[in-house]
Short mmCIF file of C-alpha atoms and ligand atoms in Angstrom, two decimals:
data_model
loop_
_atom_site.label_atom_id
_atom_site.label_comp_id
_atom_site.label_asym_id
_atom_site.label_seq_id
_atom_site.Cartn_x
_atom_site.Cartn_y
_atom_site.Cartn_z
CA UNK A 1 23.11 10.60 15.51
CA UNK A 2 26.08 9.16 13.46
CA UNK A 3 28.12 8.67 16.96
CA UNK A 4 25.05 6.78 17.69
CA UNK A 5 24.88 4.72 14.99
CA UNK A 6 28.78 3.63 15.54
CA UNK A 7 28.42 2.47 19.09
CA UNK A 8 25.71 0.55 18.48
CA UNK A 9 27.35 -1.30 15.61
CA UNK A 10 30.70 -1.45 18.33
CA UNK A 11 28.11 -2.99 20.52
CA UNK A 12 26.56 -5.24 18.21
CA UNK A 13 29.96 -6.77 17.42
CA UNK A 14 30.16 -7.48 21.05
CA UNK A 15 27.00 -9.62 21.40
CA UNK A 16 27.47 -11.43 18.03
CA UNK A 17 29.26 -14.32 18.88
CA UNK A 18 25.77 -15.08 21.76
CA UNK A 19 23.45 -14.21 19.15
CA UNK A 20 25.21 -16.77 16.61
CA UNK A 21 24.93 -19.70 19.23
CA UNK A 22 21.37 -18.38 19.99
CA UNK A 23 21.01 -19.17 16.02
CA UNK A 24 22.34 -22.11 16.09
CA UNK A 25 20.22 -23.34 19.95
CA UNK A 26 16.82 -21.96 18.14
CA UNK A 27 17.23 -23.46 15.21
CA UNK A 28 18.25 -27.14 16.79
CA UNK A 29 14.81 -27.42 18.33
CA UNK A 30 12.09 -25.53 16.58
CA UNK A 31 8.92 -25.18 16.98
CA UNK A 32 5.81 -25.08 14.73
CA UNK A 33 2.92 -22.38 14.40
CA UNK A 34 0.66 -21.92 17.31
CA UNK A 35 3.45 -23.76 19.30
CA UNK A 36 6.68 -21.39 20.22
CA UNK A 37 6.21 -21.41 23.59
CA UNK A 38 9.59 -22.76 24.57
CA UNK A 39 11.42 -20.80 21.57
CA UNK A 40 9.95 -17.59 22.89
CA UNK A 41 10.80 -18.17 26.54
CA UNK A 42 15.07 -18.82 25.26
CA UNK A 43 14.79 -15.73 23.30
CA UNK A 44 13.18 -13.77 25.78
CA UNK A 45 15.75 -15.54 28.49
CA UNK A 46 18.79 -14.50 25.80
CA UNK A 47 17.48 -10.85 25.39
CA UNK A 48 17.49 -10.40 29.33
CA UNK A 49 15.24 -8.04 30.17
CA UNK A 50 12.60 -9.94 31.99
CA UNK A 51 9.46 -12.17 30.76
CA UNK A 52 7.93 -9.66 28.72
CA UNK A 53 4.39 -9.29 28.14
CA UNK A 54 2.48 -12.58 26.51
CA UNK A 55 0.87 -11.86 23.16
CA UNK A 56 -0.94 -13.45 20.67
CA UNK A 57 -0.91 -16.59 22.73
CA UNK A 58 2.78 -18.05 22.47
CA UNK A 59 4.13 -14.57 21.72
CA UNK A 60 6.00 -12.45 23.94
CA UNK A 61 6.72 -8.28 23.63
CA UNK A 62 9.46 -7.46 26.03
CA UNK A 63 9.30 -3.48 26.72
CA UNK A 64 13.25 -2.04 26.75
CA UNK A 65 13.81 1.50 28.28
CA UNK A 66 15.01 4.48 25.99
CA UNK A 67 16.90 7.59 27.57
CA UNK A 68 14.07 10.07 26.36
CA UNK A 69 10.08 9.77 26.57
CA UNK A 70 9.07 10.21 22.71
CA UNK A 71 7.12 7.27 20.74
CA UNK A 72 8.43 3.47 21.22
CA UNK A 73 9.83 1.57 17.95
CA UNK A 74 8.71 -2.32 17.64
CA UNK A 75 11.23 -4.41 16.60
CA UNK A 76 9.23 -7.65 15.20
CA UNK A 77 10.95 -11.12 14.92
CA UNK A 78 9.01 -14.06 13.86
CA UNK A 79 8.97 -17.62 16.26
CA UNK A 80 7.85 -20.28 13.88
CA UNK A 81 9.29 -22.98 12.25
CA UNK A 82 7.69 -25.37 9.24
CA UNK A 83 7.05 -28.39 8.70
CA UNK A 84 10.04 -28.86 6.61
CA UNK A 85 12.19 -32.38 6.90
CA UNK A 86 15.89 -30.88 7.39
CA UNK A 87 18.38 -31.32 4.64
CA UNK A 88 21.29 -28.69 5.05
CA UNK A 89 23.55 -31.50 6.81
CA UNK A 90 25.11 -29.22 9.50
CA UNK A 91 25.82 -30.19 13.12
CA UNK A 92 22.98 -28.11 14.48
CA UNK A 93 19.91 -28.87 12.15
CA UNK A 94 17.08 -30.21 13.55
CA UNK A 95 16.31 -33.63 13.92
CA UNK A 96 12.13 -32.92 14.51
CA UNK A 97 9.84 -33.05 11.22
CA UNK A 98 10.02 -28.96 11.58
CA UNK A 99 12.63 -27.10 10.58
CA UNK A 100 13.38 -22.87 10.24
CA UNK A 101 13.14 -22.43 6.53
CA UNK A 102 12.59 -19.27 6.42
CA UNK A 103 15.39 -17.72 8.56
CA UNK A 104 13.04 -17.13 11.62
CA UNK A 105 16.42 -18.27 13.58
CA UNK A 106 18.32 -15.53 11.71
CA UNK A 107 16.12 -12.73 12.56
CA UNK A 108 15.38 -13.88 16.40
CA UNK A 109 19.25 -13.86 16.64
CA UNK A 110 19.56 -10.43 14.97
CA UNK A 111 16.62 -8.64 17.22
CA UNK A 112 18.41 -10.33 20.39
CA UNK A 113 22.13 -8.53 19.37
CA UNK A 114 20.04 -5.21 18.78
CA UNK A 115 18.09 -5.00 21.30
CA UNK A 116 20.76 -5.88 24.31
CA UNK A 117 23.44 -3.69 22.34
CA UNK A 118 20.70 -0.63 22.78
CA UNK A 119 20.01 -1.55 26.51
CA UNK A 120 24.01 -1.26 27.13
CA UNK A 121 24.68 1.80 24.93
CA UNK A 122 21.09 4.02 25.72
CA UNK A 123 19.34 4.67 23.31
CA UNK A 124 16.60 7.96 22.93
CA UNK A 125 13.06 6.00 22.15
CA UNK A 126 12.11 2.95 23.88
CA UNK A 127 11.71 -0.08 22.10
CA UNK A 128 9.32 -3.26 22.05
CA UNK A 129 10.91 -6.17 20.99
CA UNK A 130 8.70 -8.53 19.35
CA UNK A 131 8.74 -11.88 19.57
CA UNK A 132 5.57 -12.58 17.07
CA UNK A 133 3.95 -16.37 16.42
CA UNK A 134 2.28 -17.73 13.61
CA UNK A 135 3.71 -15.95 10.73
CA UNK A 136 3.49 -19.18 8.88
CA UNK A 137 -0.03 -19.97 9.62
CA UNK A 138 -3.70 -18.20 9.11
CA UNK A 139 -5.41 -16.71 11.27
CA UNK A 140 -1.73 -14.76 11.79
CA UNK A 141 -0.19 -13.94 14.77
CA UNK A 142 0.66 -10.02 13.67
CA UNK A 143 -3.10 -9.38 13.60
CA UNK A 144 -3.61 -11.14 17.33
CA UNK A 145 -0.37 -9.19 18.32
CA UNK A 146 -2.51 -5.71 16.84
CA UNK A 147 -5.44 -6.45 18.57
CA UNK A 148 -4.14 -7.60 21.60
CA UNK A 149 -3.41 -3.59 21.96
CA UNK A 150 -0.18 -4.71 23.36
CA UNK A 151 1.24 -1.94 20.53
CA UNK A 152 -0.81 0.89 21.50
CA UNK A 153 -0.46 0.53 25.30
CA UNK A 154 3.59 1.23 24.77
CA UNK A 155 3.29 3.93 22.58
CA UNK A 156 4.79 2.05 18.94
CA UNK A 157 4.69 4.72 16.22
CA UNK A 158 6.57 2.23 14.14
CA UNK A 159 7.24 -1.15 13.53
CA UNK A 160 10.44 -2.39 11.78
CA UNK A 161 11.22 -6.09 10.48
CA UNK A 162 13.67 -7.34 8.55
CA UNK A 163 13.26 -10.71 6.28
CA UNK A 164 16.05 -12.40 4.90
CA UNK A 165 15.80 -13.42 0.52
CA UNK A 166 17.78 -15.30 -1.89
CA UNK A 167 16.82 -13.51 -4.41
CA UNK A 168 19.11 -10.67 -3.73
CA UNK A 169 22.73 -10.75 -3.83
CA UNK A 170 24.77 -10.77 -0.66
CA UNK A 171 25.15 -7.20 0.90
CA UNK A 172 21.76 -5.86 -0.60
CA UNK A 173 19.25 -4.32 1.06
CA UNK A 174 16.09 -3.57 0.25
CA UNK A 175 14.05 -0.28 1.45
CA UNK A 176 11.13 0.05 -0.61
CA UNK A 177 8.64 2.34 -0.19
CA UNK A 178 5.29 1.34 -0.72
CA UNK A 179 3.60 -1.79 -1.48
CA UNK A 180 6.45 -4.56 -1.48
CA UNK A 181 4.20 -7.94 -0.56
CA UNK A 182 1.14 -9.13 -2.12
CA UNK A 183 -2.37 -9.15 -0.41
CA UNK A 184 -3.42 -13.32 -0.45
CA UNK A 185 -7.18 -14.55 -0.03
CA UNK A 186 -7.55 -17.98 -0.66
CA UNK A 187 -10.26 -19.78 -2.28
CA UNK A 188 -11.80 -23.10 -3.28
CA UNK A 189 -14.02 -23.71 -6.30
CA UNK A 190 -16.27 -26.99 -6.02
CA UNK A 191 -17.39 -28.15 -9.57
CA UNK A 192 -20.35 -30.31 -9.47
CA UNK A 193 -21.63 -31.64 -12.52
CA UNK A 194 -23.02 -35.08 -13.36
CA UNK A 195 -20.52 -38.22 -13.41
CA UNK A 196 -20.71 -41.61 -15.37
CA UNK A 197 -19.47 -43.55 -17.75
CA UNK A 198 -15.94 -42.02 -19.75
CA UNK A 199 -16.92 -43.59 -22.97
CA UNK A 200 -20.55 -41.83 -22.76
CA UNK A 201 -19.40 -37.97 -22.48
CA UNK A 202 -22.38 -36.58 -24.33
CA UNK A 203 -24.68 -37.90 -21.28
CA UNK A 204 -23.06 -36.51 -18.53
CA UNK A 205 -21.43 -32.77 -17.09
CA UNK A 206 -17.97 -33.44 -16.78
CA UNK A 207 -17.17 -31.11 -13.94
CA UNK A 208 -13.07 -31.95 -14.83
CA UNK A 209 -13.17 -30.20 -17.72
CA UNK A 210 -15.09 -27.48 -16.55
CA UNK A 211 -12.28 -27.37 -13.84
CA UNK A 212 -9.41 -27.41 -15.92
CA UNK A 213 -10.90 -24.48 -18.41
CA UNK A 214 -11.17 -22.85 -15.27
CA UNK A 215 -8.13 -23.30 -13.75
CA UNK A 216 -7.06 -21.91 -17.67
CA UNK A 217 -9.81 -19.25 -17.60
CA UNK A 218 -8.54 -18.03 -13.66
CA UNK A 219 -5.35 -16.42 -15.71
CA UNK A 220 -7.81 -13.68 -16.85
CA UNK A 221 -8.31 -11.77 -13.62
CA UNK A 222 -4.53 -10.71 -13.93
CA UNK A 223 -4.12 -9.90 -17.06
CA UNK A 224 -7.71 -8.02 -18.30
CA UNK A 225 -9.23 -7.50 -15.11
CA UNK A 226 -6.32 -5.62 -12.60
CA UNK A 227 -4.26 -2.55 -14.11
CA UNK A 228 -1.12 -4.87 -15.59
CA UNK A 229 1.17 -2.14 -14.09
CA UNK A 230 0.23 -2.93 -10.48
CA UNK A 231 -0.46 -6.89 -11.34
CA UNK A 232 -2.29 -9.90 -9.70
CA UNK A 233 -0.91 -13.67 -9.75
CA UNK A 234 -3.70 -16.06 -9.11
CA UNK A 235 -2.70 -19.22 -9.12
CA UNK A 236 -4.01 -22.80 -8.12
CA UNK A 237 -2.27 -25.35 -5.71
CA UNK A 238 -3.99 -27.88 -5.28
CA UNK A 239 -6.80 -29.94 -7.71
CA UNK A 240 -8.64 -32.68 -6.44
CA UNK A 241 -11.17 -35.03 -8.69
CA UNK A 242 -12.20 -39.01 -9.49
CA UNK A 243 -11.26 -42.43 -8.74
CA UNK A 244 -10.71 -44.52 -11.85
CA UNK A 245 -9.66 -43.31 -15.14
CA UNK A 246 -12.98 -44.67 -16.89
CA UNK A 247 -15.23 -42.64 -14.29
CA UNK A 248 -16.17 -39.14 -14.72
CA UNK A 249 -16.91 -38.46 -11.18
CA UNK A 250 -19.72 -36.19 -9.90
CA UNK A 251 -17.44 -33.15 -8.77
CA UNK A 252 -14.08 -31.71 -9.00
CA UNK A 253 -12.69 -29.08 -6.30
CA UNK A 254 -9.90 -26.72 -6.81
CA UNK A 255 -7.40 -24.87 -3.91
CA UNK A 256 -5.70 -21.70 -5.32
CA UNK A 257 -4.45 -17.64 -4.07
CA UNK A 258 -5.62 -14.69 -5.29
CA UNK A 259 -2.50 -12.28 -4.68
CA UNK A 260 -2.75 -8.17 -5.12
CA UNK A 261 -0.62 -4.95 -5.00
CA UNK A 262 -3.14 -2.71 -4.00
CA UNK A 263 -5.95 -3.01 -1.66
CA UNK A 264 -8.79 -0.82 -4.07
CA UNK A 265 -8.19 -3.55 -6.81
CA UNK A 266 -9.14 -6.76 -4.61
CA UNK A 267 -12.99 -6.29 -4.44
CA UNK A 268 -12.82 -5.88 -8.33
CA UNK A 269 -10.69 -8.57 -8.97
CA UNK A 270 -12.96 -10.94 -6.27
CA UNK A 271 -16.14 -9.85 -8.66
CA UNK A 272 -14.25 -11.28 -11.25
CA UNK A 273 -13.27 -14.54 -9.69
CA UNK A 274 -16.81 -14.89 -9.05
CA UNK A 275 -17.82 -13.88 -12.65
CA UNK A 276 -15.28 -16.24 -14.19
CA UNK A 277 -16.20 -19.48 -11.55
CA UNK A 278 -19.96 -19.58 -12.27
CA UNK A 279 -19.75 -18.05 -16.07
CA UNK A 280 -17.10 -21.10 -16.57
CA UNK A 281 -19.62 -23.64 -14.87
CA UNK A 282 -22.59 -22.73 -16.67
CA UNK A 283 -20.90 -22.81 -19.84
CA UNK A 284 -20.14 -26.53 -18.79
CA UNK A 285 -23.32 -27.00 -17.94
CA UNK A 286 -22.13 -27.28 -14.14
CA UNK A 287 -22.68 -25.33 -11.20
CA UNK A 288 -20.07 -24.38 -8.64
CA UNK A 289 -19.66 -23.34 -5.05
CA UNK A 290 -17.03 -20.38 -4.28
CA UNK A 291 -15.62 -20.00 -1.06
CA UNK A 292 -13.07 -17.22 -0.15
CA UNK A 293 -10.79 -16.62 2.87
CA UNK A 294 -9.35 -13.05 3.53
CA UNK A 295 -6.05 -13.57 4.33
CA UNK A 296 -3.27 -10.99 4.93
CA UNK A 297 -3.39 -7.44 3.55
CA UNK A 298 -0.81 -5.74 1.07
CA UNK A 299 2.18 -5.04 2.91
CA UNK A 300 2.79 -1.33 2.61
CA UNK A 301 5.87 0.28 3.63
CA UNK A 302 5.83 3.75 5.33
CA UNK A 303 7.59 6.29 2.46
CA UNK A 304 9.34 8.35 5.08
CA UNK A 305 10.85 5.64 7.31
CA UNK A 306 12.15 3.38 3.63
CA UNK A 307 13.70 6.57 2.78
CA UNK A 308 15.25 7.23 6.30
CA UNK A 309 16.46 3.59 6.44
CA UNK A 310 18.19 3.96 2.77
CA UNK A 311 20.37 6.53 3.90
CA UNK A 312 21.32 4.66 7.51
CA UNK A 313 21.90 1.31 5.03
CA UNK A 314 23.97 3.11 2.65
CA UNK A 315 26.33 4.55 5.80
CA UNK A 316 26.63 0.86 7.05
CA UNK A 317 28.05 0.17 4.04
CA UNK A 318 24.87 -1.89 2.26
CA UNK A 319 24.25 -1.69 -1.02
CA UNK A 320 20.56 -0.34 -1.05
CA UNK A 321 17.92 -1.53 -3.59
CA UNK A 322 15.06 0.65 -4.07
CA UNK A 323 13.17 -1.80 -6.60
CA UNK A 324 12.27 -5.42 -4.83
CA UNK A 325 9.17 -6.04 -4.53
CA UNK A 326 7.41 -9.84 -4.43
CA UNK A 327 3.70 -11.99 -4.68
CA UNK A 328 5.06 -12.90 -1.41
CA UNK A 329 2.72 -12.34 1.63
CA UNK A 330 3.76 -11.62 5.09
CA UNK A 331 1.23 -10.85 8.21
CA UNK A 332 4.01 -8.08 8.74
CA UNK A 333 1.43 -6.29 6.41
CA UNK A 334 -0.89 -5.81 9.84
CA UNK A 335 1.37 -3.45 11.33
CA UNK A 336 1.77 -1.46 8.51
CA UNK A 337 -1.95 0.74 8.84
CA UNK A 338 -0.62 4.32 9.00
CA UNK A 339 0.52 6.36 11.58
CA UNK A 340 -1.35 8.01 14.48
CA UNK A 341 -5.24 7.40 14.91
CA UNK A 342 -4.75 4.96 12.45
CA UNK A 343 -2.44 2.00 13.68
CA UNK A 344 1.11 1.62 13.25
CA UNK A 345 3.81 2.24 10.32
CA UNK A 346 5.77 -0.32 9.09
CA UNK A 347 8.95 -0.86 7.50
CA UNK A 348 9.66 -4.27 6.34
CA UNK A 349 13.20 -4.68 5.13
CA UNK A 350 14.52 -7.48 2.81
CA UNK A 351 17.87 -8.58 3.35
CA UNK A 352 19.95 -10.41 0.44
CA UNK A 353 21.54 -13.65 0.51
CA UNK A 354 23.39 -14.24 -2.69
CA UNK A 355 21.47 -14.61 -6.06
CA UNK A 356 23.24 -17.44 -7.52
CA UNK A 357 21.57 -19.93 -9.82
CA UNK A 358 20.29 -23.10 -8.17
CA UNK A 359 20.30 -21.77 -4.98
CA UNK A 360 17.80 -23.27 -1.81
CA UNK A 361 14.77 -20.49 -1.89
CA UNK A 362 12.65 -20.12 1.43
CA UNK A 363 11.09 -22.95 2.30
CA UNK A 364 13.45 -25.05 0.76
CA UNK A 365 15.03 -28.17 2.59
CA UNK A 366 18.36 -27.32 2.45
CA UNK A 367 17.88 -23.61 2.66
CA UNK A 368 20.36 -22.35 5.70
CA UNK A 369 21.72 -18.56 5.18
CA UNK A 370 25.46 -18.26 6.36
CA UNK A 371 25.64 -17.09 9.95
CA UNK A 372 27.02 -13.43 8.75
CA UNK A 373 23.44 -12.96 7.55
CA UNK A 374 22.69 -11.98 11.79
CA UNK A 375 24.81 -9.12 11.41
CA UNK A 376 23.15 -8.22 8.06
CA UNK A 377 19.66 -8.03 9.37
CA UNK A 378 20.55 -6.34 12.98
CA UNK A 379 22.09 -3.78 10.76
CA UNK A 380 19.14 -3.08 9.34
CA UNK A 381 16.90 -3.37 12.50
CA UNK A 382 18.82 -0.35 13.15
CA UNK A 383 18.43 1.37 10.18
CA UNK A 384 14.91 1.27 10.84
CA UNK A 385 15.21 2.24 14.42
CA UNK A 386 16.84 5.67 13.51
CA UNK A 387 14.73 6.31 10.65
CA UNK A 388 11.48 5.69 12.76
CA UNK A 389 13.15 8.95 14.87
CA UNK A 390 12.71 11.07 11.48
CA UNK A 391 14.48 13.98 10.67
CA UNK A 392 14.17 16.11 13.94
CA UNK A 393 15.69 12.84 16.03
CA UNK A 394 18.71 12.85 13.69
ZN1 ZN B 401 9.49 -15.97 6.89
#
């Protein structure tokens, strides 16, 4: 398996210099969530192996042969842009009102070099190469991609991705096993009270202050209501109240994320967002409405295959962290249901940039990882690839 693993790093060397130029064509002209149409069809043109399979609407999975039968390994790559105005200043950025902040570019150009570099060498398991929309974006395109069926019908036992992060130092990898991103519902609290005058506050129901205890009060679900050794970050992004600054208007609406690490605390931490909301409202002498979207699940990496990709990551020379784990959320987290009966397991990999101070973060304007970061993550595409074989494959 070792011989393995050092022609498909020979071959990977070979198709980095297309995959870079890929990098650099994809992330020229990107394109937005629910839109990747024509960044699909170039990747799925660069990989070579014919159309693919549509999925998830703009999504393609393009089936690649493997030299023995055995279960197939996804290999999942994200399509979408933001809606990010480009500030990095090099030749190739984009000059749309979307821009890949998030390394999407990096990892299409990484699953590209893998996947032709295993079509030339032979590899023993197929694999499904993934070309997923709408990571940015709820409803997510991972859970269209599961339900499409697309996974089951080619016989994935395991799906790998790898995400590039700032936060860790250049030539780290992380393999975690276990929970490594947040579950996220969203929710928005409308106060209403009773507006008026500002200099009569004794006649009125100021649903502001109401809101702003709240948005104080909120801090509680973390740290009395989940176990403080798993955590829970809620926090609010948005507020939205009143016209004038001598009007107390009639109502007052806040936009936050309730994030978890474990799925069996969310319904106890939702009872207490709901306790907190209306206790906080009455107390005001207020009422409020409490709306909550489900949004992605915790992202739970398969034990077996984060230990089987430390040991390929630590023989191509990365230095493997064990510990990184982030509030983050990432549909990823829909492929990552179990083995067997019950779904798919996932491995989702995070690959590190350089943790120096000041930095661009994801997201950011001027955010642009160096082009070596496409050998990074196909390394540990592969990683993940040989550990989805397990023991007996090695
Ligand atoms: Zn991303």
């Amino acid at each position: 398996m070792s011989e393995l693993w050092e022609r498909w790093q020979r071959a990977i060397a070979d198709e980095l210099p297309a995959a870079i130029e890929l990098r650099h064509r994809v992330h020229a002209d990107p394109r937005g969530s629910g839109d990747e149409e024509d960044t699909a069809r170039v990747v799925a043109e660069a990989l070579g192996a014919g159309e693919g399979i549509r999925v998830a609407k703009t999504g393609r999975a393009i089936p690649l042969p493997g030299k023995g039968d055995g279960p197939a390994v996804a290999l999942r790559a994200e399509l979408d842009a933001l809606p990010v105005l480009e500030r990095t200043g090099v030749g190739w950025a984009s000059d749309s009102e979307l821009m890949h902040a998030c390394g999407h570019d990096v990892h299409l150009a990484a699953l590209v070099a893998v996947c032709r570099a295993a079509v030339r060498i032979g590899v023993p398991r197929p694999i499904l190469a993934v070309l997923q929309p709408r990571e940015e974006t709820s409803p997510s395109g991972a859970l269209d991609v599961v339900e499409s069926g697309v996974l089951a019908e080619y016989g994935v036992d395991a799906v790998i991705g790898a995400h590039v992060q700032p936060r860790l130092a250049n030539g780290v990898v992380s393999a975690v096993p276990g929970p490594v991103n947040a579950s996220t519902d969203e929710f928005e609290v409308v106060m209403h009270g009773q507006g008026g005058h500002a200099g009569y506050p004794h006649l009125l129901r100021d649903p502001i202050l109401a809101l702003s205890q709240l948005v104080v009060s909120l801090q509680q679900l973390a740290s009395r209501r989940v176990d403080p050794v798993f955590g829970a970050v809620c926090s609010i992004g948005r507020i939205q109240a009143g016209t004038a600054a001598n009007v107390v208007p009639n109502q007052a609406s806040a936009f936050g994320s309730l994030r978890l690490m474990r799925a069996q605390d969310r319904e106890r931490a939702l009872d207490g967002l709901g306790e907190i909301v209306h206790g906080t409202a009455q107390a005001h002498g207020c009422t409020a409405e409490l709306r909550v979207s489900p949004c992605e699940p915790v992202l739970h990496n398969d034990p077996a295959l984060a230990v089987g990709a430390q040991r390929w990551l630590v023989r191509g020379q990365s230095d493997v962290d064990i510990d990184f784990r982030s509030f983050g959320a990432d549909d990823f987290a829909h492929y990552c249901t179990g083995g067997g009966d019950e779904g798919t397991r996932g491995l989702m990999m995070f690959v590190g940039l350089g943790d120096t101070a000041g930095a661009p973060s994801l997201h950011d304007e001027r955010f642009l990882p160096a082009d070596d970061a496409v050998a990074r993550v196909a390394n540990a595409l592969v990683a993940g690839y040989l550990a989805a074989l397990g023991p007996a494959g090695a």
